[in-house]
Short mmCIF file of C-alpha atoms in Angstrom, two decimals:
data_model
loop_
_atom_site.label_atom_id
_atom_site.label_comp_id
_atom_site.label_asym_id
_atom_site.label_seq_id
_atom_site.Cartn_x
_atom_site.Cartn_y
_atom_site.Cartn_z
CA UNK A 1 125.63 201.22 78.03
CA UNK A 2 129.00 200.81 76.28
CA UNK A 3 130.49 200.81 79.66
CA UNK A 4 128.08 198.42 81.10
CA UNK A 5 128.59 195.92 78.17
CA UNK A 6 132.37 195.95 78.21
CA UNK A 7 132.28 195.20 81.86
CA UNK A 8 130.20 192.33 81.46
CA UNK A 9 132.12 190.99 78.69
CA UNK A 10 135.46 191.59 80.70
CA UNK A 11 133.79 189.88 84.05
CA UNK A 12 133.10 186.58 82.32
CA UNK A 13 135.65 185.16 79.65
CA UNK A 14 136.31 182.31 81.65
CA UNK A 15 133.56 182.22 84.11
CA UNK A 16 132.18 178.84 82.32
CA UNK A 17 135.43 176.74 82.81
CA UNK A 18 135.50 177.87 85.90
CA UNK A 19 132.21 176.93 87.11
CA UNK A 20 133.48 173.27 85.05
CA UNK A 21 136.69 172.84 86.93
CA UNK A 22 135.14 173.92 90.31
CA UNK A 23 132.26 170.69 89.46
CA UNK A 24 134.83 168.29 88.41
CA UNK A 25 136.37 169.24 92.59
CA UNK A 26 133.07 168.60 93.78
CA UNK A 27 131.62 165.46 92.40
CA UNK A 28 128.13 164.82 93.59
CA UNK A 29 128.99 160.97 92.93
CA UNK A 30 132.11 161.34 95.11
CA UNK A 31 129.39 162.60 98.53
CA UNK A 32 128.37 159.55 100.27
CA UNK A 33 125.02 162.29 101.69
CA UNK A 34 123.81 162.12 98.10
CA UNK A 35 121.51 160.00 97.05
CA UNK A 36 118.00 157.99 97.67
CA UNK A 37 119.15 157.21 101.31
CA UNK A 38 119.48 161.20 101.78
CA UNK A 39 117.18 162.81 99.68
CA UNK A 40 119.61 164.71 97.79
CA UNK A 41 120.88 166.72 100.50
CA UNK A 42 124.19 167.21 98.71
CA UNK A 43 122.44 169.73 96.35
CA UNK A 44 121.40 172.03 98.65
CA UNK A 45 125.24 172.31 99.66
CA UNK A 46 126.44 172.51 96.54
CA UNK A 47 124.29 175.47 95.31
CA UNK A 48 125.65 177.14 98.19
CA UNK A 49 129.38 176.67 97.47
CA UNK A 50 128.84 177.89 93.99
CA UNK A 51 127.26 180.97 95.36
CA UNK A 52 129.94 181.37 97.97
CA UNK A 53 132.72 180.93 95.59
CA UNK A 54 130.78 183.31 93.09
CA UNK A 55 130.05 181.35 90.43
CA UNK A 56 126.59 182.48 90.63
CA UNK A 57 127.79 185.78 89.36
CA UNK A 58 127.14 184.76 85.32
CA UNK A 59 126.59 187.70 83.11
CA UNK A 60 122.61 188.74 82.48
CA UNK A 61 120.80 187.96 78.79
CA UNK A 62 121.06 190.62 76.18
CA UNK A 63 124.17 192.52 77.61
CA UNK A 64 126.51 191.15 74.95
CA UNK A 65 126.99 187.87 76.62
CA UNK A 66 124.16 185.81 76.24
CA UNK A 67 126.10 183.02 74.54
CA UNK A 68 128.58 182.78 77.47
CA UNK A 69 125.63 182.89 80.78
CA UNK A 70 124.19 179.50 78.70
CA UNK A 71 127.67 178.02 78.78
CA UNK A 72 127.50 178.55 82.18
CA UNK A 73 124.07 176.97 82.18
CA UNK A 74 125.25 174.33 80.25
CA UNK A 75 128.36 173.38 82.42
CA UNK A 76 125.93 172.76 85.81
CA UNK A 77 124.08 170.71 83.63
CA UNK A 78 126.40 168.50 82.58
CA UNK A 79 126.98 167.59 86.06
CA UNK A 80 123.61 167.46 87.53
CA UNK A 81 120.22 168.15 86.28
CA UNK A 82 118.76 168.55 89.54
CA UNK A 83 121.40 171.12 90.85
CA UNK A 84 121.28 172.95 87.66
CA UNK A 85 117.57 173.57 88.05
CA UNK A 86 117.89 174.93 91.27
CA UNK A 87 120.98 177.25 89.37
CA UNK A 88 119.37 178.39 86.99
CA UNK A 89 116.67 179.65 88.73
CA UNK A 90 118.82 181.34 90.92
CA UNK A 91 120.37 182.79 88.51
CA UNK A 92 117.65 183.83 86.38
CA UNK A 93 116.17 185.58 89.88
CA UNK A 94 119.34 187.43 90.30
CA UNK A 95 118.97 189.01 86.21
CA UNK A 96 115.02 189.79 87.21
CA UNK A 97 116.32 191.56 90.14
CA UNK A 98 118.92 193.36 88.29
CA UNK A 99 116.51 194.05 85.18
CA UNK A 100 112.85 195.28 87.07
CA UNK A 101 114.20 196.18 90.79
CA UNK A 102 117.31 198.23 90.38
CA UNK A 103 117.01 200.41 93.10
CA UNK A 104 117.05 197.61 95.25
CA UNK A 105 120.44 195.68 96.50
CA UNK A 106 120.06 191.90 96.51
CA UNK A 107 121.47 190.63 100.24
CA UNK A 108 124.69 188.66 99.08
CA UNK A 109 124.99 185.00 99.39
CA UNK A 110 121.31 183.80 99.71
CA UNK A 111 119.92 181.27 97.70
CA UNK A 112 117.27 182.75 95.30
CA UNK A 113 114.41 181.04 92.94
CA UNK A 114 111.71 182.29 90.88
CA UNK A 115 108.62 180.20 91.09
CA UNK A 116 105.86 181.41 88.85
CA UNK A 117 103.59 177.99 88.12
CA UNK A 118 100.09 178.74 89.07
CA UNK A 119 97.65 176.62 91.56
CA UNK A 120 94.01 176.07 89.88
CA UNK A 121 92.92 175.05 93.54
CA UNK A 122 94.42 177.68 95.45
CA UNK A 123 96.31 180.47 93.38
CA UNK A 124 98.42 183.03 95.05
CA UNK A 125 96.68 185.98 96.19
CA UNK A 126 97.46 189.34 97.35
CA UNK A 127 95.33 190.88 99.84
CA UNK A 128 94.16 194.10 98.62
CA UNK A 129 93.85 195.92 95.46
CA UNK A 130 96.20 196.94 92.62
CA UNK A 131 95.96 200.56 92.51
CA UNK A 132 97.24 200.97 96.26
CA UNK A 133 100.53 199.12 95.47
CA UNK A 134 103.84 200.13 94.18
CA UNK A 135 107.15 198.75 93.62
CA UNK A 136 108.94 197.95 96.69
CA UNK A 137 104.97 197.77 98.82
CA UNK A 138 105.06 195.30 101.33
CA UNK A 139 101.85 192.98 100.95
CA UNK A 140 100.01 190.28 102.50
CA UNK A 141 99.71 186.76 100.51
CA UNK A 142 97.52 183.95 100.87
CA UNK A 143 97.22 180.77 98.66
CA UNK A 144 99.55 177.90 97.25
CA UNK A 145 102.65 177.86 94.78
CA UNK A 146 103.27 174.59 92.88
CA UNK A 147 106.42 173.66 91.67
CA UNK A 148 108.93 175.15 94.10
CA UNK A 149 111.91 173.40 93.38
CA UNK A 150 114.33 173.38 95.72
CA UNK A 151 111.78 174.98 98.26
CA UNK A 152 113.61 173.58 101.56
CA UNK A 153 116.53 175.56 100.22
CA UNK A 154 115.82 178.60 99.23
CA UNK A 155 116.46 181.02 101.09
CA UNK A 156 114.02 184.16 99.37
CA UNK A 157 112.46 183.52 96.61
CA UNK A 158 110.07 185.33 93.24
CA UNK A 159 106.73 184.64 93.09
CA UNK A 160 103.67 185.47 90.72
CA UNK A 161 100.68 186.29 92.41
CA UNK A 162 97.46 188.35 91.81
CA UNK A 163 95.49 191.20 93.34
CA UNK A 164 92.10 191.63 93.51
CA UNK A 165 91.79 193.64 90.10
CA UNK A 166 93.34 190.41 88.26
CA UNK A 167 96.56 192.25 87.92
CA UNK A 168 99.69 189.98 88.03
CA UNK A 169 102.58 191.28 90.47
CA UNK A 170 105.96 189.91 91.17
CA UNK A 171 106.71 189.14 95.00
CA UNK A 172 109.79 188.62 96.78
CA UNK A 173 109.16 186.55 99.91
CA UNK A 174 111.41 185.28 102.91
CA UNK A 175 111.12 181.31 103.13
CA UNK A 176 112.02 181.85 106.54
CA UNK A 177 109.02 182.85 107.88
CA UNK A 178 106.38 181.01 110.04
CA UNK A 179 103.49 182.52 107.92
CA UNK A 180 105.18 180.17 104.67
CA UNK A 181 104.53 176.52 104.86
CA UNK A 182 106.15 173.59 102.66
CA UNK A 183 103.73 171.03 101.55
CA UNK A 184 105.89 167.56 100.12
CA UNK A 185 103.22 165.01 99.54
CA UNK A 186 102.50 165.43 96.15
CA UNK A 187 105.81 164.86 95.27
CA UNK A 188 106.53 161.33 93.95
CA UNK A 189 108.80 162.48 91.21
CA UNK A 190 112.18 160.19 90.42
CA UNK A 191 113.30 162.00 87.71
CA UNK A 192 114.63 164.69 89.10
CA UNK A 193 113.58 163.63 92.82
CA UNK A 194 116.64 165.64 94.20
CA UNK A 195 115.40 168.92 92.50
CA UNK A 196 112.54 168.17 95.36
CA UNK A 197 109.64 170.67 93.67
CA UNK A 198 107.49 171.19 96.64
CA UNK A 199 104.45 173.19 97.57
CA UNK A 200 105.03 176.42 99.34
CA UNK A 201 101.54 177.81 101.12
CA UNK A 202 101.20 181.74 102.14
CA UNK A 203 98.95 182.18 105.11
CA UNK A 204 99.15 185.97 105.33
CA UNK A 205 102.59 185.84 104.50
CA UNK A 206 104.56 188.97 104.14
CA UNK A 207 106.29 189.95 101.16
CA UNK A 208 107.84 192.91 99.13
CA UNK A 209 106.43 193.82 95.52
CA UNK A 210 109.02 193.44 92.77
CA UNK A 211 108.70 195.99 89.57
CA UNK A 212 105.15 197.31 88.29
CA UNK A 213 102.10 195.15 87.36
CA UNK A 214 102.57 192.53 85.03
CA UNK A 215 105.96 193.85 84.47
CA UNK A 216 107.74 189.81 85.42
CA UNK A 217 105.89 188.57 81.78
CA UNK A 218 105.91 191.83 80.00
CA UNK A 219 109.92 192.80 80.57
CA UNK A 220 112.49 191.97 77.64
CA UNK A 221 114.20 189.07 79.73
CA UNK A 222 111.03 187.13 80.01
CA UNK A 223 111.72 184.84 77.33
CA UNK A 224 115.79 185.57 77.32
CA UNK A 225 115.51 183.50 80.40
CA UNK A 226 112.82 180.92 79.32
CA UNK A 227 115.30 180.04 76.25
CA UNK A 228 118.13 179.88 78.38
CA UNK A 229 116.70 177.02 80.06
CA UNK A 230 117.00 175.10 76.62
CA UNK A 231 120.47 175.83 77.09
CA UNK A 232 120.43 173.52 80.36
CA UNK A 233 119.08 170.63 78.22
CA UNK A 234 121.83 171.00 75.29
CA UNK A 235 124.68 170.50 78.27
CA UNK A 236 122.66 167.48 80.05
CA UNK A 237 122.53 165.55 76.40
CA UNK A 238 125.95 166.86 75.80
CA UNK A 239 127.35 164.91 78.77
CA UNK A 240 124.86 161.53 77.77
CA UNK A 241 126.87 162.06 74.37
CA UNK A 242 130.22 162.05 75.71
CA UNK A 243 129.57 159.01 77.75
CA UNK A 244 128.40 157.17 75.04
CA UNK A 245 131.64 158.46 72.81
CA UNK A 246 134.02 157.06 75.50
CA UNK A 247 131.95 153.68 76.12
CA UNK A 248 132.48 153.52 72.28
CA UNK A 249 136.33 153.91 72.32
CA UNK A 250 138.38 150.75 71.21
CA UNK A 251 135.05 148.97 70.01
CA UNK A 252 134.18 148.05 66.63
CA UNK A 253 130.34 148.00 66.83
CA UNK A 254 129.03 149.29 63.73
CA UNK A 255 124.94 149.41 64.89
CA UNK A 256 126.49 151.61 67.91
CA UNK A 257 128.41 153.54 66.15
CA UNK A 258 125.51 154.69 63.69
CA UNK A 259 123.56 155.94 67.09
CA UNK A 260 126.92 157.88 68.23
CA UNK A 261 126.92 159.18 64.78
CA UNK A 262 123.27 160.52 65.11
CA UNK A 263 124.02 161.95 69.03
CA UNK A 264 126.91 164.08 67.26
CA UNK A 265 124.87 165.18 64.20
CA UNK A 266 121.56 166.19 66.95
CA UNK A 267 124.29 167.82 69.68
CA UNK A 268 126.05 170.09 66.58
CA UNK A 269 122.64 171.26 65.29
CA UNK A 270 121.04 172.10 68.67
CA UNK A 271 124.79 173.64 69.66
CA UNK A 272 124.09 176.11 66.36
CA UNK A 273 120.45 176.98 66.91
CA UNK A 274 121.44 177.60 70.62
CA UNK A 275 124.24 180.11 69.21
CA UNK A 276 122.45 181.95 66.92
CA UNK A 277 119.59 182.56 69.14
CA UNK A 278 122.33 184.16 71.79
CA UNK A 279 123.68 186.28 69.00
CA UNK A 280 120.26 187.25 68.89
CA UNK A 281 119.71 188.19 71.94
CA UNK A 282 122.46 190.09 72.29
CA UNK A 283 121.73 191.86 68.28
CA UNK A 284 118.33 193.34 69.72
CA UNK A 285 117.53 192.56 73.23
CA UNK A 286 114.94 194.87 73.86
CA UNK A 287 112.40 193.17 70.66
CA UNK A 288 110.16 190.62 71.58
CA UNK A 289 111.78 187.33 71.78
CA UNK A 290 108.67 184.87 72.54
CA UNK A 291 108.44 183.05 68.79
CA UNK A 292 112.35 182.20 68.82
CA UNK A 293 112.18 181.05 72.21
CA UNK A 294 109.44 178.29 71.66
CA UNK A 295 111.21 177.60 68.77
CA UNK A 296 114.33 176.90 70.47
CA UNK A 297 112.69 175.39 73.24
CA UNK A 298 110.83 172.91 70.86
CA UNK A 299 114.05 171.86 69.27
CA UNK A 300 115.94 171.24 71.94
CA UNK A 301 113.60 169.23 73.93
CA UNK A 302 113.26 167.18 70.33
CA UNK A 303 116.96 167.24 70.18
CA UNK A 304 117.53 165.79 74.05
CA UNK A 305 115.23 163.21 73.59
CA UNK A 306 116.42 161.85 70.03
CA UNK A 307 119.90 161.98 72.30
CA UNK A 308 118.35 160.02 74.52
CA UNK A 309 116.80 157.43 72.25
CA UNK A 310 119.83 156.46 70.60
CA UNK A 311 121.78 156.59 73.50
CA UNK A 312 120.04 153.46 75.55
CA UNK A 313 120.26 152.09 71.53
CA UNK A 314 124.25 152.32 71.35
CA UNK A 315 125.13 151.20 75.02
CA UNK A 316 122.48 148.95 76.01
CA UNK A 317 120.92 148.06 79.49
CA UNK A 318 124.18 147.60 81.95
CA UNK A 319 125.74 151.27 81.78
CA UNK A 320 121.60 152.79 81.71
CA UNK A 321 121.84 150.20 85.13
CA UNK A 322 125.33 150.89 86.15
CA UNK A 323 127.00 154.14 85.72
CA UNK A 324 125.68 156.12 88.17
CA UNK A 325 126.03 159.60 86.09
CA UNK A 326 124.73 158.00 82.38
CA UNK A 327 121.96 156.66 84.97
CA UNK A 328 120.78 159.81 86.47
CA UNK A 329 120.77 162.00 83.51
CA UNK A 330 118.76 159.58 81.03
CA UNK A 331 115.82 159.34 84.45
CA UNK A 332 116.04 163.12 85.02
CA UNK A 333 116.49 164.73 81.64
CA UNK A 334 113.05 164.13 80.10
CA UNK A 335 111.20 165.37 83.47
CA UNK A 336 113.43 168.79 83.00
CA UNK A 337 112.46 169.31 79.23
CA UNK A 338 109.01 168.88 80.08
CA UNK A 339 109.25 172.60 80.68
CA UNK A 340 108.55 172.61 77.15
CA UNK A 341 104.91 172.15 76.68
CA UNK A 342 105.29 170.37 73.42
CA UNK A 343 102.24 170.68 71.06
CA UNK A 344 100.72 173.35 72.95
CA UNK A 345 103.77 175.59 72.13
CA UNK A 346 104.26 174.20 68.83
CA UNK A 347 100.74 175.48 68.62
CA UNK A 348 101.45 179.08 69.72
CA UNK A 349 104.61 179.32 67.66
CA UNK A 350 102.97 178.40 64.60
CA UNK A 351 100.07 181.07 65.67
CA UNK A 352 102.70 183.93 66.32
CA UNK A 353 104.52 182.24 62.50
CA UNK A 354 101.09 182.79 60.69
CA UNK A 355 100.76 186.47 62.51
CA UNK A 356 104.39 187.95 60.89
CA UNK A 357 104.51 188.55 57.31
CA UNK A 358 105.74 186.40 54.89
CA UNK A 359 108.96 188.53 54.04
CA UNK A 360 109.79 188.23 57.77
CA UNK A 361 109.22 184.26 57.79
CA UNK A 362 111.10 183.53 54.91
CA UNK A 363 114.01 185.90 56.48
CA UNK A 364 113.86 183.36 59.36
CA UNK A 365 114.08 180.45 56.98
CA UNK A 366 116.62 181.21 54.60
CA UNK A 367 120.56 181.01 54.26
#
């Protein structure tokens, strides 16, 4: 393990500026393919030269480097919500892979997603019963998966679905296959249109079983990964900040600079919270993470959206209008942190609070 850490840690010192000074060459506002005329096309072939130039290659939660995978996170984000999304779930399918399936070798240079949201009409089903699969079983799938960002993208991608027993497996399925369809009218989005979350239908579609039964909610990373995503909000408000900062320089607009004031003090205490929940990570990465993560899911999204508000306060309507990047990431950013289920996971933080004993919450609380 000592090994495996200090070859992590070596691997990705400066992966993050790289992955920043490889965006700032490849400005999705300098493609004339992006945009509403071209449905975001650019995306797609940005992803890819990301993966190609293997910047995909960010180091996996709870090996030591937590921290420096969410500045990773953080730097796509600043450029581009919608290519971020796409990522970081790329990303996060490669660490599932490498955490639950190690004894298989992910095919280099495909572009991977994990799509676990759930269809009430038509849930993904696998044909045949639990107790005759194991990991690495090929299976049969039928049903719908919502949500598939990026889904005329990806190239294989993770999916939840359940046998007949109710037991919930993780699938790995080729998108090019003519048993997988890709359903687009239900998507109307234009926050984060370019993301373009689609519906993917299995009509006996084959696929390969990923780890043991339940074992994509039950394993360690489970909620690594669902607080990294937090991570991808801090950088998106991050970058509304710093455009507000430099609209601000040579101005003497007190009102404004009271909201610019507020953007620093939200960005420095979400920055912390994001930090110490890394450290975290990295401190204990096998013990159940689930109450910090909602927690630092909940404060983020609070954070991005109190960025947000007194953003359109300090600059007004003609840069929300006119600058195409201030634009983008004030429409896309609160569709993203809608990830965060607000009240509901308030709800089930405060449940799992109440559950601990006191000793442990006031641990959590104090200095």
């Amino acid at each position: 393990m000592a090994a495996l850490l200090q070859s992590v840690s070596s691997t990705c010192v400066a992966i993050d500026q790289q992955i920043a000074a490889f965006l700032r060459h490849n400005d999705p506002a300098d493609d004339p393919t992006d945009g509403p005329a071209h449905g975001g096309a650019a995306i797609g072939r940005r992803l890819r030269d990301l993966i190609a130039a293997g910047l995909d290659r960010i180091p996996p939660p709870g090996l030591g480097a937590t921290g420096k995978r969410w500045q990773c996170l953080a730097q796509v984000a600043r450029c581009d919500l919608a290519l971020v999304k796409l990522y970081e779930s790329h990303t996060d399918a490669l660490a599932i892979l490498q955490e639950i399936d190690t004894r298989h070798v992910p095919r280099p240079g495909l572009v991977r997603a994990v799509w676990a949201s759930e269809s009430r009409d038509h849930p993904l089903k696998i044909r045949g019963r639990g107790e005759r699969m194991h990991e690495s079983s090929f299976v049969m799938l039928d049903g719908r998966k919502s949500w598939c960002s990026g889904a005329r993208i990806v190239d294989m991608a993770l999916m939840t679905a359940s046998d007949e027993d109710g037991g919930r497996w993780l699938v790995e399925v080729d998108l090019d296959c003519n048993r997988v369809a890709i359903d687009e009218r239900a998507w109307h989005a234009v926050g984060m249109r370019d993301s373009a979350s689609f519906d993917v239908i299995c009509d006996a579609a084959p696929a390969r079983v990923v780890g043991p039964v339940n074992g994509y909610l039950d394993r360690p990373g489970f909620w690594h990964g669902g607080a990294g995503v937090a991570a991808c909000w801090h950088g998106a408000a991050a970058s509304i900040g710093a455009i507000v900062r430099d609209l601000q320089a040579g101005r003497d607009d007190a009102h404004a600079w009271a909201h610019l004031g507020a953007i620093d003090c939200a960005l420095a205490s979400g920055r912390a919270l994001l930090r110490e929940c890394a450290a975290q990570i990295d401190a204990r990465p096998a013990v159940d993470f689930a109450r910090n993560a909602l927690r630092v899911r909940s404060a983020i999204a609070d954070m991005a959206e109190g960025v947000i508000h007194h953003a359109a306060r300090a600059v007004g309507p003609g840069p929300l209008c006119n600058d195409q990047r201030l634009a983008r990431l004030v429409a896309d950013l609160p569709i993203f942190i809608r990830q965060c289920r607000a009240e509901h996971d308030l709800v089930a933080q405060a449940r799992a609070l109440l559950a601990d004993a006191g000793e442990m919450c006031e641990i959590g609380w104090s200095l």
